[in-house]
Amino acid sequence: MSFGNQTPTIVVLKEGTDQSQGRGQIISNINACLAIQETLKPTLGPLGSDILIVNSQGKTTISNDGATILKLLDVVHPAAKTLVDISRAQDSEVGDGTTSVTILASELMKEAKPFLEEGISSHIITKAYRNALNLCIKKINELAVDITASGTENKRNRQSLENCARTAMSSKLIANNADFFIKMVVDAVLSLDPNDMDEKMIGIKKIPGGSMEDSLFVDGVAFPKTFSYAGFEQQPKKFKAPKILSLNIELELKAEKDNAEVRVENVEEYQAIVDAEWQIILNKLKQIEATGANIVLSKLPIGDLATQFFADRNIFCAGRVSDDDMQRVIKAVGGSIQSTTTDIDPQTHLGTCSTFEEVQIGSERYNLFKGCPNAKTCTLLLRGGAEQVIAEVERSLHDAIMIVKRAVQNKLIVAGGGAIEMELSKYLRDYSKTIAGKQQLIINGYAKALEIIPRQLSENAGFDATDILNRLRMAHSKGEKWYGVDFSSESVGDNFNTFVWEPALVKINALSSATEAANLIFSVDETITNKQNDSGQITGMMPPGRGRGVPMQ
């Protein structure tokens, strides 16, 4: 049968555009995320394995840090990139739990997959997951213990922070050297300004050679010897209570012919110009000497003339100091960075510390400022046999520092080792029995997904995961809320009493990020991948549609 007025075919998308939509597309996206989960699963926990990643330039990285691995994997699937984003967000927000949040998000999707295949709307699943998340956050806040509640003594607070640091390090390369690094991490965090707790004020320097326990904690600032000219070796390398001047001035003899055209008619005029050039730099140096400074630091170069001038007067100088190091020096010793030498007030513009010395560490020489009066900063000098080892030590310490920082700021902790996840799982199962309909099944699925953490911890340790989970379910049903995987006894135990502690904020942030990521994947039911054009650019469009997001590749 034909009609006279047939609607013509309308071509909206460019030829070659790949358009996938519907429930099958959501399942496909979930499968992509599960592939990422399989990669990260073996790295979870104290007995998790490391992954060796080689990039296109042949550079190798050995790590079990979730955010680092995902960043280096170069994920191209648009949906799976969501997991990379939540891992990075977890890393920047709380510092640890990057592997947990990715595994948890993938497991939440895995549990929802059967419901989607049976035809349940993704909006119903999203609503149930949000409800479950709110219940979990409320329960964590009820269960969390204030580490200052049992005593406000500094000693007890420090012990609590050390316990949090130990837990954060348990799954890292430095686990065997934890006793050595725990003190370093807690000292570093407690040295920060309590008002802003800026972790950038903790300087980390990597020096190849030696063992990990040759690493040093400096209660001030340390940076490697900067580029220096002849005369530097004649300068003193140790001071007691020095006066420190920080500059942003180039102290080099500059020929004015580089900056301007100069015409001279006789030798005397040329000599006057040369003398003027020398006089400009000498006036600056004499003004610096007049301040009484023993140490002169500058972000810009300090030339050979200035270096020799300072050496003759027993003044130490260092030019081309990096901006980060200079900011930390100011924070530690006091004073301020000067951009001119004409108006320096020794009382307000100069800083000081108890001792300064230049020491040999490994193959490099370092300038150390110790005993700083305003010490709101510190420096960790990390040693190790290989660059990859030192890089992983740095990542491990970063996670521990962030955990301790969050514990200082929030003071609420929960037991780790899968204990809090099992308690939340039990709570959600009990809650699901009080409601009817599809929500009951979906929230029960959320509860089952939480068990992936203790299950994977057990599998990575080589335990019987089914047996461990059954014991944990039994213990939590009897009210043992802090029971989790005990690696020392290869069984289950009270992880709160064995000081396996984590800040409650880490768990709340991980659950929130994982749930939001899962819900985002459920809401995307169409993916449009546009054909690459001749110029190498990818063009795309987003179709209209309520509740439909379209990631572009």
XYZ file of C-alpha atoms in Angstrom, residues 22-551:
530
model
C 18.749 1.003 24.789
C 19.152 -1.427 27.651
C 21.850 -3.312 25.770
C 24.001 -0.193 25.786
C 23.793 0.100 29.585
C 24.816 -3.572 29.908
C 27.723 -2.945 27.528
C 28.932 0.003 29.623
C 28.695 -2.066 32.804
C 30.787 -4.821 31.192
C 33.477 -2.261 30.324
C 33.606 -1.134 33.961
C 33.824 -4.745 35.144
C 36.907 -5.188 32.929
C 38.571 -2.319 34.828
C 37.553 -3.952 38.117
C 39.247 -7.221 37.121
C 42.509 -5.330 36.570
C 42.429 -3.634 39.976
C 41.060 -6.474 42.128
C 44.419 -8.197 42.783
C 45.958 -4.977 44.171
C 43.484 -4.504 47.069
C 44.596 -4.878 50.666
C 47.772 -5.573 52.650
C 48.524 -8.737 50.675
C 47.505 -7.378 47.290
C 49.990 -7.570 44.437
C 51.612 -4.707 42.529
C 51.153 -3.984 38.834
C 54.043 -3.194 36.488
C 53.001 -0.701 33.815
C 55.214 0.208 30.844
C 54.207 3.312 28.895
C 54.776 4.069 25.202
C 58.170 5.647 25.969
C 59.298 2.526 27.823
C 59.104 4.134 31.286
C 58.153 1.580 33.945
C 55.959 2.173 36.982
C 55.383 -0.345 39.777
C 52.374 0.474 41.932
C 49.263 -0.845 43.654
C 47.704 2.612 44.016
C 44.363 2.608 42.193
C 44.511 6.220 40.987
C 48.071 5.802 39.661
C 47.240 2.578 37.811
C 44.085 3.980 36.191
C 45.913 7.159 35.173
C 48.608 5.101 33.423
C 46.243 2.551 31.839
C 45.063 5.117 29.257
C 41.420 3.979 29.347
C 39.584 4.837 26.097
C 36.078 3.465 26.732
C 33.912 6.513 27.496
C 31.894 4.807 30.247
C 34.930 3.220 31.910
C 36.538 6.669 32.089
C 33.984 7.419 34.816
C 35.894 5.047 37.107
C 39.138 6.887 36.360
C 37.470 10.161 37.365
C 36.080 8.892 40.682
C 39.446 7.340 41.518
C 41.197 10.681 40.928
C 38.523 12.513 42.918
C 39.005 10.114 45.850
C 42.785 10.627 45.624
C 42.567 14.417 45.677
C 39.807 14.597 48.292
C 40.921 12.069 50.903
C 44.120 10.546 49.497
C 43.381 6.860 50.083
C 40.741 4.315 49.096
C 41.275 4.800 45.346
C 41.244 1.070 44.632
C 38.285 0.423 46.958
C 36.098 3.079 45.343
C 36.676 1.672 41.834
C 36.040 -1.940 42.863
C 32.939 -0.905 44.823
C 31.459 1.108 41.930
C 31.951 -1.808 39.517
C 30.410 -4.266 41.980
C 27.346 -2.029 42.414
C 26.903 -2.111 38.627
C 27.402 -5.890 38.576
C 24.646 -6.391 41.170
C 22.256 -4.169 39.182
C 22.932 -5.966 35.908
C 20.396 -8.829 36.454
C 17.663 -6.305 37.325
C 18.326 -4.363 34.115
C 18.261 -7.580 32.064
C 14.882 -8.444 33.597
C 13.480 -5.133 32.400
C 13.464 -3.098 35.617
C 13.807 0.612 34.851
C 17.206 2.130 35.575
C 15.431 4.988 37.389
C 14.057 2.569 39.999
C 17.571 1.142 40.551
C 19.034 4.649 40.840
C 16.419 5.636 43.418
C 17.067 2.494 45.494
C 20.835 2.988 45.383
C 20.532 6.603 46.543
C 18.294 5.486 49.376
C 20.830 2.790 50.355
C 23.678 5.323 50.244
C 21.859 7.713 52.584
C 21.219 4.851 55.016
C 24.917 3.857 54.876
C 26.180 7.394 55.543
C 23.755 7.765 58.453
C 24.922 4.416 59.881
C 28.645 5.286 59.501
C 28.099 8.527 61.413
C 26.360 6.545 64.173
C 29.119 3.927 64.369
C 32.158 6.225 63.984
C 34.276 6.708 67.095
C 35.765 10.072 68.054
C 39.467 9.403 68.677
C 39.663 12.312 71.136
C 36.633 11.236 73.163
C 38.526 8.727 75.288
C 41.180 11.206 76.305
C 42.475 14.549 75.159
C 46.102 13.866 76.038
C 48.516 14.534 73.199
C 50.065 11.115 73.651
C 46.740 9.354 73.108
C 45.909 11.514 70.086
C 49.290 10.770 68.545
C 48.826 7.039 69.100
C 45.465 7.208 67.325
C 47.006 9.002 64.349
C 49.816 6.434 64.188
C 47.220 3.642 64.087
C 45.482 5.311 61.117
C 48.829 5.731 59.341
C 49.711 2.068 59.970
C 46.438 0.935 58.372
C 47.010 3.169 55.332
C 50.529 1.745 54.899
C 49.522 -1.893 55.395
C 48.792 -2.408 51.687
C 51.801 -0.448 50.437
C 55.379 -1.195 49.477
C 56.563 0.294 52.792
C 54.434 -2.057 54.936
C 57.529 -3.879 56.218
C 59.126 -0.558 57.200
C 55.904 0.849 58.658
C 57.317 1.488 62.154
C 60.006 3.730 60.655
C 57.711 5.690 58.332
C 54.726 6.058 60.703
C 56.622 8.458 62.979
C 57.776 10.412 59.935
C 54.230 10.754 58.544
C 52.629 11.814 61.848
C 55.447 14.306 62.555
C 54.985 15.729 59.056
C 51.216 16.264 59.441
C 51.507 17.698 62.961
C 54.092 20.217 61.695
C 51.488 21.823 59.394
C 49.514 24.939 60.224
C 46.389 23.568 62.006
C 44.231 26.261 60.382
C 44.732 25.252 56.760
C 46.571 21.861 56.885
C 48.041 22.435 53.411
C 49.841 19.185 52.530
C 51.843 21.057 49.864
C 53.886 22.453 52.751
C 55.309 18.946 53.204
C 58.227 18.851 50.787
C 59.231 15.444 49.417
C 62.649 15.014 47.812
C 63.762 11.756 46.178
C 67.436 10.750 46.392
C 68.449 7.455 44.688
C 70.746 5.158 46.644
C 70.766 3.688 50.116
C 67.947 1.802 51.779
C 64.421 3.043 52.532
C 65.307 3.481 56.211
C 68.066 5.934 55.258
C 65.237 8.408 54.583
C 65.300 11.573 56.687
C 62.713 13.832 58.303
C 63.772 17.499 58.395
C 61.780 19.762 60.739
C 62.154 22.641 58.332
C 63.180 22.965 54.703
C 65.668 21.018 52.601
C 66.419 21.438 48.917
C 69.249 20.239 46.660
C 72.258 22.459 46.034
C 71.341 24.871 43.256
C 73.410 25.821 40.225
C 76.515 27.650 41.487
C 79.469 29.582 40.114
C 83.160 29.707 41.029
C 83.605 31.016 44.547
C 80.727 28.946 45.922
C 83.072 26.440 47.577
C 84.727 29.249 49.542
C 81.451 30.132 51.245
C 80.728 28.797 54.758
C 78.461 25.739 54.771
C 77.190 25.860 58.360
C 75.582 28.588 60.496
C 74.029 28.878 63.935
C 71.004 31.191 64.123
C 71.634 32.774 60.695
C 69.750 35.718 59.214
C 68.114 34.617 55.970
C 67.256 36.995 53.119
C 64.909 35.774 50.360
C 64.993 37.612 47.034
C 63.393 37.608 43.616
C 66.288 39.511 42.006
C 68.866 38.557 39.398
C 72.337 39.274 40.810
C 74.388 39.082 37.644
C 76.614 41.585 35.876
C 74.587 42.685 32.874
C 76.059 44.443 29.858
C 73.721 47.314 28.994
C 74.584 46.900 25.303
C 72.229 43.877 25.381
C 69.317 46.099 26.400
C 70.031 49.389 24.627
C 71.993 50.927 21.788
C 74.940 52.923 23.114
C 77.040 55.237 20.965
C 80.427 56.364 22.259
C 83.027 58.625 20.689
C 86.059 57.890 22.858
C 87.469 55.297 25.243
C 86.634 57.325 28.354
C 82.917 57.254 27.554
C 83.012 53.505 27.014
C 84.861 53.055 30.307
C 82.227 55.135 32.092
C 79.513 52.826 30.780
C 81.433 49.721 31.937
C 82.013 51.319 35.351
C 78.304 52.147 35.624
C 77.395 48.519 34.877
C 79.727 47.347 37.639
C 78.453 50.004 40.010
C 74.822 48.903 39.577
C 75.551 45.330 40.649
C 78.001 46.353 43.404
C 75.439 48.752 44.918
C 72.928 45.883 45.133
C 75.485 43.597 46.741
C 76.561 46.229 49.296
C 72.915 46.885 50.208
C 72.427 43.144 50.782
C 75.602 43.015 52.897
C 74.373 45.977 54.957
C 71.247 44.039 56.043
C 73.469 41.678 58.041
C 72.145 38.582 56.234
C 74.249 35.390 56.509
C 72.279 33.473 53.871
C 70.978 34.947 50.607
C 68.441 32.965 48.557
C 67.019 34.047 45.220
C 64.535 32.614 42.738
C 66.685 34.096 39.946
C 70.361 33.427 39.108
C 73.182 34.697 41.336
C 76.216 35.197 39.054
C 79.938 34.597 39.540
C 80.690 38.177 40.627
C 77.997 38.069 43.352
C 79.032 34.545 44.423
C 82.645 35.641 44.938
C 81.530 38.868 46.647
C 79.484 36.868 49.186
C 82.269 34.285 49.652
C 84.744 37.045 50.592
C 82.325 38.211 53.311
C 81.392 34.745 54.686
C 77.866 34.883 53.295
C 76.192 31.775 51.834
C 74.111 32.232 48.686
C 71.879 30.039 46.497
C 70.303 31.190 43.241
C 67.620 29.600 41.067
C 65.732 28.250 44.082
C 62.403 26.783 42.909
C 59.218 28.628 43.758
C 57.849 25.742 45.898
C 61.031 25.556 47.958
C 61.153 29.329 48.372
C 57.545 29.456 49.590
C 58.283 26.754 52.157
C 61.455 28.576 53.303
C 59.420 31.749 53.912
C 56.781 29.746 55.769
C 59.442 28.152 57.983
C 62.006 30.870 58.713
C 59.791 33.953 58.452
C 60.506 37.163 56.569
C 59.289 37.855 53.043
C 60.495 37.702 49.452
C 62.030 41.026 48.340
C 62.027 42.277 44.756
C 64.414 45.174 45.429
C 67.524 45.698 47.557
C 66.924 49.371 48.301
C 64.428 49.144 51.132
C 65.135 45.987 53.142
C 64.253 46.128 56.844
C 66.369 43.535 58.735
C 63.741 43.308 61.509
C 60.759 42.381 59.329
C 62.133 41.137 56.002
C 64.760 38.645 57.242
C 64.034 35.200 58.641
C 66.021 32.864 60.881
C 66.377 29.263 62.040
C 68.448 27.508 64.692
C 70.886 25.801 62.298
C 71.694 25.806 58.610
C 74.076 23.393 56.940
C 74.918 21.937 53.582
C 75.328 18.166 53.794
C 76.093 15.328 51.393
C 73.176 12.894 51.005
C 73.832 10.110 48.543
C 75.286 11.609 45.401
C 73.799 15.063 46.017
C 74.381 17.929 48.400
C 71.403 19.380 50.253
C 70.811 22.685 52.020
C 69.055 22.019 55.337
C 67.251 24.653 57.417
C 66.465 23.138 60.830
C 64.771 24.341 64.009
C 62.642 26.970 62.306
C 60.642 29.212 64.689
C 57.540 29.343 62.473
C 57.902 25.733 61.312
C 54.611 25.234 59.491
C 56.442 23.031 57.036
C 58.801 20.058 56.869
C 60.704 18.011 54.307
C 60.948 14.267 53.764
C 64.147 13.071 52.088
C 63.349 9.666 50.605
C 66.015 7.075 49.782
C 65.773 3.813 47.886
C 67.668 1.482 45.617
C 65.771 2.298 42.410
C 63.782 5.262 41.097
C 60.632 3.131 40.734
C 60.931 2.100 44.405
C 61.341 5.695 45.597
C 58.398 6.802 43.431
C 56.173 4.128 45.007
C 57.411 5.089 48.505
C 56.378 8.676 47.731
C 52.881 7.573 46.606
C 52.544 5.391 49.721
C 53.540 8.248 52.031
C 51.170 10.613 50.228
C 48.240 8.278 50.976
C 49.282 7.923 54.628
C 49.782 11.695 55.012
C 46.317 12.402 53.586
C 44.739 9.791 55.885
C 46.407 11.271 58.984
C 45.451 14.779 57.850
C 41.783 13.755 57.539
C 41.933 12.039 60.936
C 43.296 15.255 62.491
C 40.577 17.350 60.854
C 37.589 15.045 61.405
C 38.639 12.865 64.367
C 36.009 10.220 63.489
C 37.286 6.735 62.699
C 35.897 3.292 61.874
C 37.480 -0.165 61.741
C 39.019 -1.239 58.431
C 39.713 -4.671 56.968
C 36.163 -5.022 55.637
C 34.582 -4.547 59.090
C 32.551 -1.422 58.318
C 31.424 -2.848 54.935
C 30.114 -6.033 56.581
C 28.273 -4.043 59.243
C 26.665 -1.811 56.585
C 25.754 -4.901 54.552
C 24.010 -6.461 57.570
C 22.217 -3.160 58.293
C 20.914 -2.865 54.705
C 19.772 -6.532 54.633
C 17.800 -5.978 57.828
C 16.327 -2.771 56.425
C 15.345 -4.416 53.120
C 13.180 -6.908 55.027
C 11.018 -4.038 56.281
C 10.059 -2.775 52.810
C 8.203 -4.346 49.908
C 8.513 -4.437 46.131
C 11.483 -4.016 43.810
C 13.284 -1.701 46.246
C 13.749 -4.618 48.634
C 15.623 -6.677 46.019
C 17.769 -3.771 44.809
C 18.814 -2.636 48.304
C 19.611 -6.262 49.080
C 21.809 -6.226 45.972
C 23.578 -3.079 47.264
C 24.202 -4.896 50.554
C 25.697 -7.854 48.686
C 27.945 -5.525 46.650
C 29.499 -4.141 49.860
C 30.819 -7.625 50.626
C 33.234 -7.394 47.688
C 35.763 -5.584 49.908
C 36.215 -8.323 52.592
C 35.837 -10.997 49.894
C 38.634 -9.545 47.750
C 40.853 -8.897 50.795
C 40.534 -12.602 51.641
C 41.156 -13.811 48.089
C 44.273 -11.640 47.689
C 45.616 -13.042 50.959
C 45.017 -16.600 49.778
C 42.271 -17.321 52.335
C 39.034 -19.194 51.718
C 36.834 -16.169 50.943
C 33.533 -18.058 51.303
C 34.510 -19.337 54.754
C 35.722 -15.922 55.912
C 32.519 -14.210 54.710
C 30.324 -16.780 56.458
C 32.204 -16.203 59.707
C 31.905 -12.435 59.314
C 28.158 -12.642 58.633
C 27.717 -14.789 61.749
C 29.827 -12.430 63.909
C 27.959 -9.307 62.739
C 24.577 -10.989 63.257
C 25.639 -11.454 66.901
C 26.425 -7.754 67.268
C 30.215 -7.853 66.691
C 30.150 -4.636 64.641
C 33.932 -4.240 64.249
C 34.722 -7.768 63.072
C 36.716 -7.886 59.829
C 39.410 -9.913 58.071
C 42.354 -10.611 60.408
C 45.461 -11.233 58.309
C 47.727 -12.230 61.202
C 45.500 -15.113 62.357
C 44.171 -15.864 58.826
C 40.664 -15.663 60.218
C 38.303 -12.948 61.480
C 38.738 -10.660 64.473
C 37.894 -7.343 66.100
C 39.787 -4.885 63.927
C 39.047 -1.949 66.209
C 40.934 -3.541 69.102
C 43.843 -4.440 66.792
C 44.017 -0.766 65.660
C 43.081 -1.320 62.018
C 41.541 2.144 61.773
C 40.450 4.363 58.913
C 38.900 7.851 58.954
C 35.121 7.681 58.558
C 35.419 10.368 55.849
C 37.318 7.930 53.590
C 34.461 5.422 53.704
C 31.738 8.046 53.269
C 33.531 9.592 50.290
C 34.188 6.180 48.695
C 30.560 5.065 49.029
C 29.219 8.385 47.724
C 31.562 8.427 44.710
C 30.955 4.753 43.884
C 27.170 5.115 44.080
C 27.110 8.283 41.986
C 29.342 6.663 39.351
C 27.076 3.606 39.161
C 23.979 5.794 38.887
C 25.630 7.830 36.125
C 26.285 4.663 34.090
C 22.658 3.524 34.620
C 21.361 6.861 33.302
C 23.314 6.638 30.018
C 21.317 4.555 27.562
C 22.744 5.914 24.335
C 26.311 6.363 23.146
C 27.119 8.178 19.918
C 30.644 7.806 18.591
C 31.238 10.058 15.640
C 33.484 9.114 12.766
C 36.827 10.912 12.833
C 37.008 13.556 10.103
C 39.931 14.226 7.802
C 41.424 16.908 10.009
C 41.825 14.414 12.832
C 39.087 16.054 14.939
C 36.047 14.273 16.334
C 32.719 16.033 16.003
C 29.573 15.035 17.790
C 26.056 15.933 18.817
C 23.918 15.200 21.812
C 20.384 14.017 21.013
C 17.489 15.398 23.027
C 15.884 13.158 25.584
C 14.975 13.387 29.197
C 17.398 11.761 31.632
C 19.789 10.761 28.870
C 23.489 11.607 28.962
C 25.684 10.951 25.951
C 29.427 10.555 26.490
